[in-house]
Coordinates of C-alpha atoms in Angstrom, one line a residue:
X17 CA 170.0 99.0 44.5
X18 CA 172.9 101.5 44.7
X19 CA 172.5 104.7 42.3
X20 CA 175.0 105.1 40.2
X21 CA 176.6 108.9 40.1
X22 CA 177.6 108.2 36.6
X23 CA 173.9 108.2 35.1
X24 CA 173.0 110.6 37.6
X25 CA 175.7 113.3 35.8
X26 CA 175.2 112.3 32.0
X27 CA 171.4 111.8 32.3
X28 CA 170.1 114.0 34.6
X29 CA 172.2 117.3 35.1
X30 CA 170.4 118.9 32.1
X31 CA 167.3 118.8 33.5
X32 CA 168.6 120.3 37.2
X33 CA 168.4 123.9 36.2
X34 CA 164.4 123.8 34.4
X35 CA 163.5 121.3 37.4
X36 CA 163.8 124.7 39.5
X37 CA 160.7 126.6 38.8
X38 CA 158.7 123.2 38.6
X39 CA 155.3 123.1 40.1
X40 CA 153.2 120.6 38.6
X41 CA 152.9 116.8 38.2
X42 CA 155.6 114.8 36.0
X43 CA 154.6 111.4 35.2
X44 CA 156.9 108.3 33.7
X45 CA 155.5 104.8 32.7
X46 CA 154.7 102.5 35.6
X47 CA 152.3 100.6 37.4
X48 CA 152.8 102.0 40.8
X49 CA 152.9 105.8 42.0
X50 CA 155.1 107.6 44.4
X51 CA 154.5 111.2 44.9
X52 CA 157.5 113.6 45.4
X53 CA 156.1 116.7 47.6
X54 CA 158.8 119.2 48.1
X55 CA 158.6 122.3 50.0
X56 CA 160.6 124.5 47.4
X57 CA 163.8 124.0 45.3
X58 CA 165.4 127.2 46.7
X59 CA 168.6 125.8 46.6
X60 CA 171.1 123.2 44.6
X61 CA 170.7 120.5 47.5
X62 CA 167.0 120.2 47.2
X63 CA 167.3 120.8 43.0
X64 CA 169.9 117.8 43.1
X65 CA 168.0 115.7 45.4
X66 CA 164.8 115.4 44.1
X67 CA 166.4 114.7 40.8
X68 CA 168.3 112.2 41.8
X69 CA 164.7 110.9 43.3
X70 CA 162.8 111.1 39.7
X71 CA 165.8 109.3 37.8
X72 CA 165.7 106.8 40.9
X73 CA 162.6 106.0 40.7
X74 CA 162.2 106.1 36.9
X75 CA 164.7 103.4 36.5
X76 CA 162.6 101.7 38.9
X77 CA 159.5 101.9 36.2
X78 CA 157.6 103.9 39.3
X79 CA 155.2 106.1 37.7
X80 CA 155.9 109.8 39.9
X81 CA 153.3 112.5 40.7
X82 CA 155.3 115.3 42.0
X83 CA 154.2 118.9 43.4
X84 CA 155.5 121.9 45.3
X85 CA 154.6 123.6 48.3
X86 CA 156.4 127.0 47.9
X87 CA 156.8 126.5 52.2
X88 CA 153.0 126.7 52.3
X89 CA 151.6 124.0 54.9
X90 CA 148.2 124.3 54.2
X91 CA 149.1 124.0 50.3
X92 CA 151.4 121.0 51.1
X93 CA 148.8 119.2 53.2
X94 CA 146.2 119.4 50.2
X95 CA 148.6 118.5 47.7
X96 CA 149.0 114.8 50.6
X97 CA 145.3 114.8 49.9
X98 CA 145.5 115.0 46.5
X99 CA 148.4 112.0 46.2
X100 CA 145.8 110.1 49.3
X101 CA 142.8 110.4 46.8
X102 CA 144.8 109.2 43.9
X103 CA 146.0 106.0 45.9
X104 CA 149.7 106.4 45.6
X105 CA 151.7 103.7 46.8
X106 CA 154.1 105.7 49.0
X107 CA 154.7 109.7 49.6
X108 CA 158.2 110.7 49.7
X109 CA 157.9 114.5 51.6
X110 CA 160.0 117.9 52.6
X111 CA 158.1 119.9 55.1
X112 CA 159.0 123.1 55.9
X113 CA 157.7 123.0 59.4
X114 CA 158.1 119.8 61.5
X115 CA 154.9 120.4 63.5
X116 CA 152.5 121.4 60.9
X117 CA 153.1 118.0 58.6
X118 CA 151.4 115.5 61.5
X119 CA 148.0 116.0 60.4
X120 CA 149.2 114.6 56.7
X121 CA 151.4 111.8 58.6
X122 CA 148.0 110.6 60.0
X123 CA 145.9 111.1 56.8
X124 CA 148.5 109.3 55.0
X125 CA 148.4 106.8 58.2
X126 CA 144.8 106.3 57.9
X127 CA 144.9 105.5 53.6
X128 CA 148.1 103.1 54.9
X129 CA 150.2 104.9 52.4
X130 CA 154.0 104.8 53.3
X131 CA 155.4 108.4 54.4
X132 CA 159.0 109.7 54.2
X133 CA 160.4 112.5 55.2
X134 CA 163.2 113.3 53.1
X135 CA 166.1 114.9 54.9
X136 CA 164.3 116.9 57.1
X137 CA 162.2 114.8 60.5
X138 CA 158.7 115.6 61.6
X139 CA 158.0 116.4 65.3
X140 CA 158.1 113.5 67.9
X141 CA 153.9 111.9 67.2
X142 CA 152.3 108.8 67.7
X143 CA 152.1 108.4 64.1
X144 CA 154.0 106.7 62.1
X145 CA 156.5 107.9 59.3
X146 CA 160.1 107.1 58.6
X147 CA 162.6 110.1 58.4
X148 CA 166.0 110.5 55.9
X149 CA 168.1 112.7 58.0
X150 CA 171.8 113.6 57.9
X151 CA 173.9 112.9 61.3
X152 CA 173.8 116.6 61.4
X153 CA 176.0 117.4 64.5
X154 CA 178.3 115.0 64.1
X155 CA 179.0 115.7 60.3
X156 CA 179.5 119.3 61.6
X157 CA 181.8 118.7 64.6
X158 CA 183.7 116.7 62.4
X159 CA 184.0 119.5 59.5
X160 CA 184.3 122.1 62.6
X161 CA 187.2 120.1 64.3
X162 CA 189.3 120.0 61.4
X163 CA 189.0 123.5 61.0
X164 CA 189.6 124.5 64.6
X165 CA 192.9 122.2 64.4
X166 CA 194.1 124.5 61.8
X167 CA 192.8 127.3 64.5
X168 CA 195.1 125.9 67.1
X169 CA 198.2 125.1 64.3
X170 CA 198.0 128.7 63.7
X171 CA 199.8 129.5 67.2
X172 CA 196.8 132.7 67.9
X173 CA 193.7 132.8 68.9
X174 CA 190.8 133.1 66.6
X175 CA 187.6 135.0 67.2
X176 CA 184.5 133.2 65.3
X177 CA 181.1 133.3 63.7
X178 CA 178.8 130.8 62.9
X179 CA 175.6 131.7 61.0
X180 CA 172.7 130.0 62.5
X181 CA 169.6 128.3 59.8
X182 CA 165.9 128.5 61.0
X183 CA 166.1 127.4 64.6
X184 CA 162.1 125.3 63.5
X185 CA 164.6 123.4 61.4
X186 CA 165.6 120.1 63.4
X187 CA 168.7 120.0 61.2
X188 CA 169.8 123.9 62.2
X189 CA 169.7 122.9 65.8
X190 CA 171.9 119.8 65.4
X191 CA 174.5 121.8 63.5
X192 CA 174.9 124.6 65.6
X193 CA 175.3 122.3 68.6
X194 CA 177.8 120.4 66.4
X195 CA 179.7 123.2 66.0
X196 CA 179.7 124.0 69.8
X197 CA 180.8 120.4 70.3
X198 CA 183.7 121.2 68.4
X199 CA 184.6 124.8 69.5
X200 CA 184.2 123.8 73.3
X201 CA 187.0 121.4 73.0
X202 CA 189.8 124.8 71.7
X203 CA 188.9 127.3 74.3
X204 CA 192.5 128.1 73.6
X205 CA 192.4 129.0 70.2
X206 CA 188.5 129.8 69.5
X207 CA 186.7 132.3 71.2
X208 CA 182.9 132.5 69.3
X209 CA 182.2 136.4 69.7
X210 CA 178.9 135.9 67.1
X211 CA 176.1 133.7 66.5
X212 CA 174.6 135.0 63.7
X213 CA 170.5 133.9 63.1
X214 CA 169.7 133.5 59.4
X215 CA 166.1 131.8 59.4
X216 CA 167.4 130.3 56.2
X217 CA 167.6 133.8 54.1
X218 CA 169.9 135.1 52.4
X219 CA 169.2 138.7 52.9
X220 CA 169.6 138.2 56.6
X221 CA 172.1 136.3 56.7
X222 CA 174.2 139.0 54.9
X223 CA 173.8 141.8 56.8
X224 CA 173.8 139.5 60.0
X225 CA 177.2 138.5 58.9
X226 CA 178.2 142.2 57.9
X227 CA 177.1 143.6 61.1
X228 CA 179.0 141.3 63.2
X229 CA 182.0 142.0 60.6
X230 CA 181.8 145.7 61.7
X231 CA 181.4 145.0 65.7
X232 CA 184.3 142.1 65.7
X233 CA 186.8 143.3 62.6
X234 CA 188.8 140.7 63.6
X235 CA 186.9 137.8 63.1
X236 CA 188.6 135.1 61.3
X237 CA 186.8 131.8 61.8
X238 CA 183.4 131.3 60.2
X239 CA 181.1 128.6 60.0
X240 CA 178.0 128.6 57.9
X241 CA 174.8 125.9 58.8
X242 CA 174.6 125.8 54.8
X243 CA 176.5 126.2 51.8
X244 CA 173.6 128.2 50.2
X245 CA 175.1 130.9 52.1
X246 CA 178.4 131.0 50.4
X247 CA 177.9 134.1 48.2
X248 CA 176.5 136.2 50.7
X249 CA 179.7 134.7 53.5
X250 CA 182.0 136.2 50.0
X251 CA 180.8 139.2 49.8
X252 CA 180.6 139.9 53.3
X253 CA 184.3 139.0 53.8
X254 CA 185.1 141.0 49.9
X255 CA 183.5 143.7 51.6
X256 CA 185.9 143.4 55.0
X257 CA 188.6 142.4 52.8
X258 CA 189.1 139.2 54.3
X259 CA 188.4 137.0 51.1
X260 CA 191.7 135.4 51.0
X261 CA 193.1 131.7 50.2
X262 CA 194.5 129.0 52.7
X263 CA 198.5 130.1 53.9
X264 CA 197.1 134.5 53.4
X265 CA 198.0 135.8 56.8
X266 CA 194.4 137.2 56.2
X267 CA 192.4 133.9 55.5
X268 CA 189.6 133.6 57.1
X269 CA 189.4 129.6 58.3
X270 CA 185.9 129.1 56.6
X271 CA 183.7 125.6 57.0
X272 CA 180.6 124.9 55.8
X273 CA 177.6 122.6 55.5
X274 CA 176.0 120.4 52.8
X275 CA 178.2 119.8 50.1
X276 CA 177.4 122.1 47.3
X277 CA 179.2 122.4 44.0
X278 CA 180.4 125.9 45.4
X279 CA 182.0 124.6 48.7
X280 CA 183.8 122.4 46.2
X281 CA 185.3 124.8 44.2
X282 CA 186.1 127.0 47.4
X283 CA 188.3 123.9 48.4
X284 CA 189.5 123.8 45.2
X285 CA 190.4 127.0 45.0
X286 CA 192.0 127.5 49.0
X287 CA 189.3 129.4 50.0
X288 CA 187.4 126.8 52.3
X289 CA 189.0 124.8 54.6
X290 CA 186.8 122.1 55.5
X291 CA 182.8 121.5 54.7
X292 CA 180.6 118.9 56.5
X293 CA 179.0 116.8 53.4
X294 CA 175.4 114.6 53.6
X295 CA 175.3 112.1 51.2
X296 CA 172.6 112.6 48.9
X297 CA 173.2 109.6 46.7
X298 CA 172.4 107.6 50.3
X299 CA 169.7 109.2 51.5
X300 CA 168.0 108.6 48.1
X301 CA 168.3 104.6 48.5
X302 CA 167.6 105.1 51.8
X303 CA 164.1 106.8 51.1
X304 CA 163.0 105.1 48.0
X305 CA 164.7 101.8 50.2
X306 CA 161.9 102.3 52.9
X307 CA 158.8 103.1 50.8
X308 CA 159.5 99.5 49.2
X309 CA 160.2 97.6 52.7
X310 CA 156.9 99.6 54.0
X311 CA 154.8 98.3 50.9
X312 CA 156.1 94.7 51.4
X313 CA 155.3 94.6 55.8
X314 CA 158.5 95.2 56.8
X315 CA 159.2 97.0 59.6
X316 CA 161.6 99.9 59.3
X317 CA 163.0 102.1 61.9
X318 CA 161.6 105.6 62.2
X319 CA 164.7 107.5 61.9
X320 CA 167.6 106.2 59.0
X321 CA 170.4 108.5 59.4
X322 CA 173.2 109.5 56.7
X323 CA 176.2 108.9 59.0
X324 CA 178.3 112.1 56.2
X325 CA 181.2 112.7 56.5
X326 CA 183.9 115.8 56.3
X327 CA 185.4 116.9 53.4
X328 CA 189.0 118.8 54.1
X329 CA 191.8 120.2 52.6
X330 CA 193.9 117.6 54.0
X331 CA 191.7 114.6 52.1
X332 CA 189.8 116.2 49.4
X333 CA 191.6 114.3 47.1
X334 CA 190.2 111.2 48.6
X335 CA 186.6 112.2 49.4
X336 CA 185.6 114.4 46.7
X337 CA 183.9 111.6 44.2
X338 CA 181.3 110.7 47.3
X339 CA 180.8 114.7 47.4
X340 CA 177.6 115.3 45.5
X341 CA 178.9 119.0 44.9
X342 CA 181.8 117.6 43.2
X343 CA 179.7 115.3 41.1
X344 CA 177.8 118.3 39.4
X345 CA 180.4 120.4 39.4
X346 CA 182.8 118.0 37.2
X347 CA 179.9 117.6 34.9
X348 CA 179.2 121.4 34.8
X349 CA 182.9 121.8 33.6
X350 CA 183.5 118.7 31.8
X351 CA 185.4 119.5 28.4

């Protein structure tokens, strides 16, 4: 079954801003039940995903018992229990750390309830659970290529930053190496002079940012692991006065990560050049896709990746309806 974006933005976008602050159970008429357990809605990716996973699913007549961890493992692992002792047909899961969710992988082994990770893979175990994940480093060297091309067609050499998630997070480590991949192959016209840790805050990732600002004035290539980050990347750059569109002889060649409505409007706007995009509509069927396949036998591969792909200012025109950003942004501004 392919989702289709145009229910997803009439039906569903209303409900994105309450489904924030949600912690308890929704249920829709059905005669099987999939739990949704999320470690937190702290940003639009995660508040767009797992409500493109309750309309999904809905359609589907599943019924959905859904809860959230607030980045507690303990509370996550109870609330596996809890979806165990109610005999769910299949538990579709964001941990926030990839070691402490193998016990519930082998409790939910042990009930033979399907597991999947959503977007984020557990640690390498013996037990068995399928993971959603975004071809991390390569949609990041691709987004981070483009932008050190415009590095290079710029005739100087740039100094750059790239702000660095939670280095627990699988998906961190595979887009900072992705953007090494990319910056190794311009030696000539990138010269990385701050690698900024952000553990996935925003608080630290601002004054990381605006610290290295102060030491290296003259940075003018950023990267961020997330587009969550892009308020704090503006006002850092406001603050240096370095907030300036594409073809300013003080733009600051700026890629990101995920695909949020923001890192569309930068584009829109000049203000990003390129931003590295996982497919959220995908990794949806891919998820719900491989709790059905696990209930009927079949056997599925452990790891289903979202191949992505790069969103620039040379083909946004082209690429922007597969951008999930772009999606809820249209509808956000529609009339």
């Amino acid at each position: 079954m392919t989702i289709n974006r145009r229910d997803f933005t009439v039906g569903a976008l209303t409900a994105i801003a309450a489904a924030s602050g949600l912690t308890v159970a929704v249920r829709a008429q059905g005669t099987k039940t999939i739990a949704v357990l999320f470690d937190g809605l702290y940003s639009e990716f995660w508040v767009a995903g797992i409500q493109i996973i309750r309309d999904d699913l809905k359609k589907r007549g599943f019924e959905i018992m859904e809860a959230i961890s607030d980045q507690d493992d303990n509370k996550q692992f109870e609330q596996v229990r809890a979806a165990i002792a109610r005999k769910v047909d299949g538990i579709i899961i964001v941990q926030t750390d990839s070691n402490a969710v193998i016990p519930a992988i082998k409790a939910a082994n042990a009930a033979n309830i399907p597991m999947v990770h959503f977007n984020r893979p557990p640690a390498e175990t013996d037990a068995f659970s399928v993971a959603i994940q975004a071809d991390n480093q390569k949609i990041s060297r691709d987004a981070v290529t483009y932008s050190c091309e415009v590095a290079k067609a710029s005739g100087k050499k740039h100094k750059a930053a790239i702000l660095i998630g939670d280095l627990g997070d699988p998906n961190a480590i595979q887009r900072r190496d992705g953007f090494q991949e990319a910056v190794d192959k311009f030696p000539d016209a990138i010269e990385v002079v701050a690698k900024i840790p952000t553990e996935w805050n925003a608080d630290t990732a601002f004054a990381g940012l605006t610290n290295a600002l102060q030491a290296n004035p003259d940075i003018s290539f950023i990267f961020t692991s997330s587009d969550f980050l892009i308020p704090q990347i503006q006002q850092a750059l406001k603050s240096a006065d370095k907030w300036y569109p594409v073809g300013d002889e003080k733009h600051v060649i700026f890629t990101g990560f995920d695909g949020f409505p923001d890192a569309y409007a930068l584009m829109k706007d000049g203000y990003m050049d390129a931003c590295g995009v996982q497919n959220l509509f995908y990794e949806t069927e891919l998820a719900i896709q491989a709790i059905l396949d696990l209930q009927a036998g079949k056997k599925v591969d452990k790891l289903l990746l979202d191949p992505g792909f790069a969103i620039t200012q040379k083909n946004m025109e082209e690429k922007k309806e597969e951008m999930w950003g772009y999606v809820l942004w249209k509808a956000k501004n529609a009339g």
